[in-house]
Structure formats: structure tokens, C-alpha cells
């Protein structure tokens, strides 16, 4: 089962978020969708994963918490930029995990 942040960031081009989440939960293909996840690597804040990589149940089980959904890689990069700049503007730091907990 995938772990979704309750305040998931959504790209402007993403349509039918609930339908996308449902398809991903059922290991179905959702073309063109990219997911932003918390990084397991302490040197990184986030990871960008193509949603298609989660059709394998083992990959989905290992997937860290999903914090964003974007339509296309370009929008995923823009969403990362938006998230980081918002956190920095609000807190003066970039402590992503703490920010998401308190949001």
C-alpha cells in the first residue's frame, strides 16, 4: 500500500487526482505521471519517480511517502522548485520532513 501525504502537492496539469491515486494503489499504469517522494537518502530532500515504476508490487511496497503528483517530468521539476521555495520563504530553512509534519 502506498503512503500518501495528507497535503499532497498537485501539479497544475494533473487532472482526476483521486482516479490517479486509485490506479496507482491497484498497480495500474498511469502514463505521464511523476511522483515526488521523501528521500530515503539523508543527502537528498526528495526523489522524482515515474509512476509507471510502481506497477511492480515490490517497488510500490518500498516507495517512500508520496508528497506530490505531477504531469510530466518538467512539471515535476517545477513542483520541486515550488515546494522548496515555499518552505524556505515560510521558515528560512529547508527542513522538508519537519515542514510537512507541521503543515
C-alpha atoms as a PDB file:
ATOM      1  CA  UNK A   1       0.000   0.000   0.000  1.00  0.00           C
ATOM      2  CA  UNK A   2       1.312   3.428  -0.941  1.00  0.00           C
ATOM      3  CA  UNK A   3       1.856   6.102   1.706  1.00  0.00           C
ATOM      4  CA  UNK A   4       0.309   9.442   0.715  1.00  0.00           C
ATOM      5  CA  UNK A   5       0.959  12.719   2.480  1.00  0.00           C
ATOM      6  CA  UNK A   6      -2.388  14.152   3.588  1.00  0.00           C
ATOM      7  CA  UNK A   7      -1.475  17.519   1.984  1.00  0.00           C
ATOM      8  CA  UNK A   8      -0.057  16.189  -1.263  1.00  0.00           C
ATOM      9  CA  UNK A   9       1.183  18.847  -3.696  1.00  0.00           C
ATOM     10  CA  UNK A  10      -0.576  18.620  -7.060  1.00  0.00           C
ATOM     11  CA  UNK A  11       0.803  19.952 -10.351  1.00  0.00           C
ATOM     12  CA  UNK A  12      -1.362  22.384 -12.329  1.00  0.00           C
ATOM     13  CA  UNK A  13      -1.712  19.966 -15.263  1.00  0.00           C
ATOM     14  CA  UNK A  14      -2.830  16.993 -13.152  1.00  0.00           C
ATOM     15  CA  UNK A  15      -6.471  16.033 -13.564  1.00  0.00           C
ATOM     16  CA  UNK A  16      -8.524  13.445 -11.639  1.00  0.00           C
ATOM     17  CA  UNK A  17      -6.188  13.063  -8.653  1.00  0.00           C
ATOM     18  CA  UNK A  18      -8.397  10.503  -6.888  1.00  0.00           C
ATOM     19  CA  UNK A  19      -8.533   8.383 -10.040  1.00  0.00           C
ATOM     20  CA  UNK A  20      -4.723   8.506 -10.388  1.00  0.00           C
ATOM     21  CA  UNK A  21      -4.268   7.515  -6.737  1.00  0.00           C
ATOM     22  CA  UNK A  22      -6.737   4.654  -7.125  1.00  0.00           C
ATOM     23  CA  UNK A  23      -4.984   3.346 -10.229  1.00  0.00           C
ATOM     24  CA  UNK A  24      -1.600   3.512  -8.518  1.00  0.00           C
ATOM     25  CA  UNK A  25      -2.974   1.701  -5.451  1.00  0.00           C
ATOM     26  CA  UNK A  26      -4.164  -1.072  -7.776  1.00  0.00           C
ATOM     27  CA  UNK A  27      -0.817  -1.310  -9.639  1.00  0.00           C
ATOM     28  CA  UNK A  28      -2.273   0.040 -12.885  1.00  0.00           C
ATOM     29  CA  UNK A  29      -0.388   2.119 -15.428  1.00  0.00           C
ATOM     30  CA  UNK A  30      -0.821   5.888 -15.294  1.00  0.00           C
ATOM     31  CA  UNK A  31       1.166   7.258 -18.251  1.00  0.00           C
ATOM     32  CA  UNK A  32       2.941  10.589 -17.956  1.00  0.00           C
ATOM     33  CA  UNK A  33       2.539  10.902 -14.185  1.00  0.00           C
ATOM     34  CA  UNK A  34       5.528  11.529 -11.919  1.00  0.00           C
ATOM     35  CA  UNK A  35       5.551  11.287  -8.144  1.00  0.00           C
ATOM     36  CA  UNK A  36       7.572  13.306  -5.663  1.00  0.00           C
ATOM     37  CA  UNK A  37       8.561  11.295  -2.624  1.00  0.00           C
ATOM     38  CA  UNK A  38      10.506  11.914   0.523  1.00  0.00           C
ATOM     39  CA  UNK A  39      14.043  10.670   0.006  1.00  0.00           C
ATOM     40  CA  UNK A  40      15.439   7.762   1.972  1.00  0.00           C
ATOM     41  CA  UNK A  41      18.915   9.222   1.323  1.00  0.00           C
ATOM     42  CA  UNK A  42      19.787  11.777   4.015  1.00  0.00           C
ATOM     43  CA  UNK A  43      21.692  13.857   1.431  1.00  0.00           C
ATOM     44  CA  UNK A  44      18.563  14.412  -0.691  1.00  0.00           C
ATOM     45  CA  UNK A  45      15.249  16.065   0.137  1.00  0.00           C
ATOM     46  CA  UNK A  46      13.069  14.407  -2.495  1.00  0.00           C
ATOM     47  CA  UNK A  47      13.058  11.882  -5.293  1.00  0.00           C
ATOM     48  CA  UNK A  48      11.148  12.082  -8.577  1.00  0.00           C
ATOM     49  CA  UNK A  49       9.751   8.740  -9.717  1.00  0.00           C
ATOM     50  CA  UNK A  50       7.807   7.902 -12.850  1.00  0.00           C
ATOM     51  CA  UNK A  51       4.517   6.401 -11.671  1.00  0.00           C
ATOM     52  CA  UNK A  52       4.992   3.512 -14.072  1.00  0.00           C
ATOM     53  CA  UNK A  53       7.815   2.252 -11.855  1.00  0.00           C
ATOM     54  CA  UNK A  54       5.237   1.380  -9.183  1.00  0.00           C
ATOM     55  CA  UNK A  55       3.363  -1.251 -11.170  1.00  0.00           C
ATOM     56  CA  UNK A  56       5.576  -3.845  -9.584  1.00  0.00           C
ATOM     57  CA  UNK A  57       4.115  -4.529  -6.162  1.00  0.00           C
ATOM     58  CA  UNK A  58       7.567  -4.793  -4.536  1.00  0.00           C
ATOM     59  CA  UNK A  59       8.507  -1.313  -5.811  1.00  0.00           C
ATOM     60  CA  UNK A  60       5.223   0.084  -4.525  1.00  0.00           C
ATOM     61  CA  UNK A  61       5.785  -1.525  -1.117  1.00  0.00           C
ATOM     62  CA  UNK A  62       9.232   0.102  -0.871  1.00  0.00           C
ATOM     63  CA  UNK A  63       8.069   3.514  -2.076  1.00  0.00           C
ATOM     64  CA  UNK A  64       8.627   6.291   0.486  1.00  0.00           C
ATOM     65  CA  UNK A  65       5.837   8.724   1.385  1.00  0.00           C
ATOM     66  CA  UNK A  66       4.425  10.456  -1.703  1.00  0.00           C
ATOM     67  CA  UNK A  67       4.290  14.228  -1.286  1.00  0.00           C
ATOM     68  CA  UNK A  68       3.475  15.352  -4.830  1.00  0.00           C
ATOM     69  CA  UNK A  69       1.943  14.372  -8.166  1.00  0.00           C
ATOM     70  CA  UNK A  70       2.942  15.966 -11.469  1.00  0.00           C
ATOM     71  CA  UNK A  71       2.035  15.543 -15.107  1.00  0.00           C
ATOM     72  CA  UNK A  72       5.359  15.049 -16.866  1.00  0.00           C
ATOM     73  CA  UNK A  73       8.945  15.368 -15.719  1.00  0.00           C
ATOM     74  CA  UNK A  74       9.110  19.098 -16.448  1.00  0.00           C
ATOM     75  CA  UNK A  75       6.154  19.788 -14.185  1.00  0.00           C
ATOM     76  CA  UNK A  76       7.693  17.541 -11.508  1.00  0.00           C
ATOM     77  CA  UNK A  77      10.840  19.684 -11.550  1.00  0.00           C
ATOM     78  CA  UNK A  78       8.731  22.849 -11.332  1.00  0.00           C
ATOM     79  CA  UNK A  79       6.815  21.370  -8.387  1.00  0.00           C
ATOM     80  CA  UNK A  80      10.074  20.575  -6.569  1.00  0.00           C
ATOM     81  CA  UNK A  81      11.185  24.172  -7.095  1.00  0.00           C
ATOM     82  CA  UNK A  82       7.831  25.464  -5.828  1.00  0.00           C
ATOM     83  CA  UNK A  83       7.911  23.271  -2.712  1.00  0.00           C
ATOM     84  CA  UNK A  84      11.480  24.175  -1.776  1.00  0.00           C
ATOM     85  CA  UNK A  85      10.975  27.907  -2.335  1.00  0.00           C
ATOM     86  CA  UNK A  86       7.732  27.891  -0.314  1.00  0.00           C
ATOM     87  CA  UNK A  87       9.390  26.111   2.604  1.00  0.00           C
ATOM     88  CA  UNK A  88      12.380  28.435   2.519  1.00  0.00           C
ATOM     89  CA  UNK A  89      10.172  31.526   2.331  1.00  0.00           C
ATOM     90  CA  UNK A  90       7.985  30.325   5.233  1.00  0.00           C
ATOM     91  CA  UNK A  91      10.746  29.062   7.535  1.00  0.00           C
ATOM     92  CA  UNK A  92      14.115  30.400   6.350  1.00  0.00           C
ATOM     93  CA  UNK A  93      15.322  26.792   6.119  1.00  0.00           C
ATOM     94  CA  UNK A  94      14.645  23.722   4.017  1.00  0.00           C
ATOM     95  CA  UNK A  95      13.651  21.088   6.582  1.00  0.00           C
ATOM     96  CA  UNK A  96      11.141  19.289   4.349  1.00  0.00           C
ATOM     97  CA  UNK A  97      10.080  16.473   6.679  1.00  0.00           C
ATOM     98  CA  UNK A  98       9.516  18.790   9.627  1.00  0.00           C
ATOM     99  CA  UNK A  99       7.634  21.294   7.452  1.00  0.00           C
ATOM    100  CA  UNK A 100       5.299  18.594   6.137  1.00  0.00           C
ATOM    101  CA  UNK A 101       4.594  17.309   9.659  1.00  0.00           C
ATOM    102  CA  UNK A 102       3.587  20.774  10.847  1.00  0.00           C
ATOM    103  CA  UNK A 103       1.678  21.811   7.730  1.00  0.00           C
END
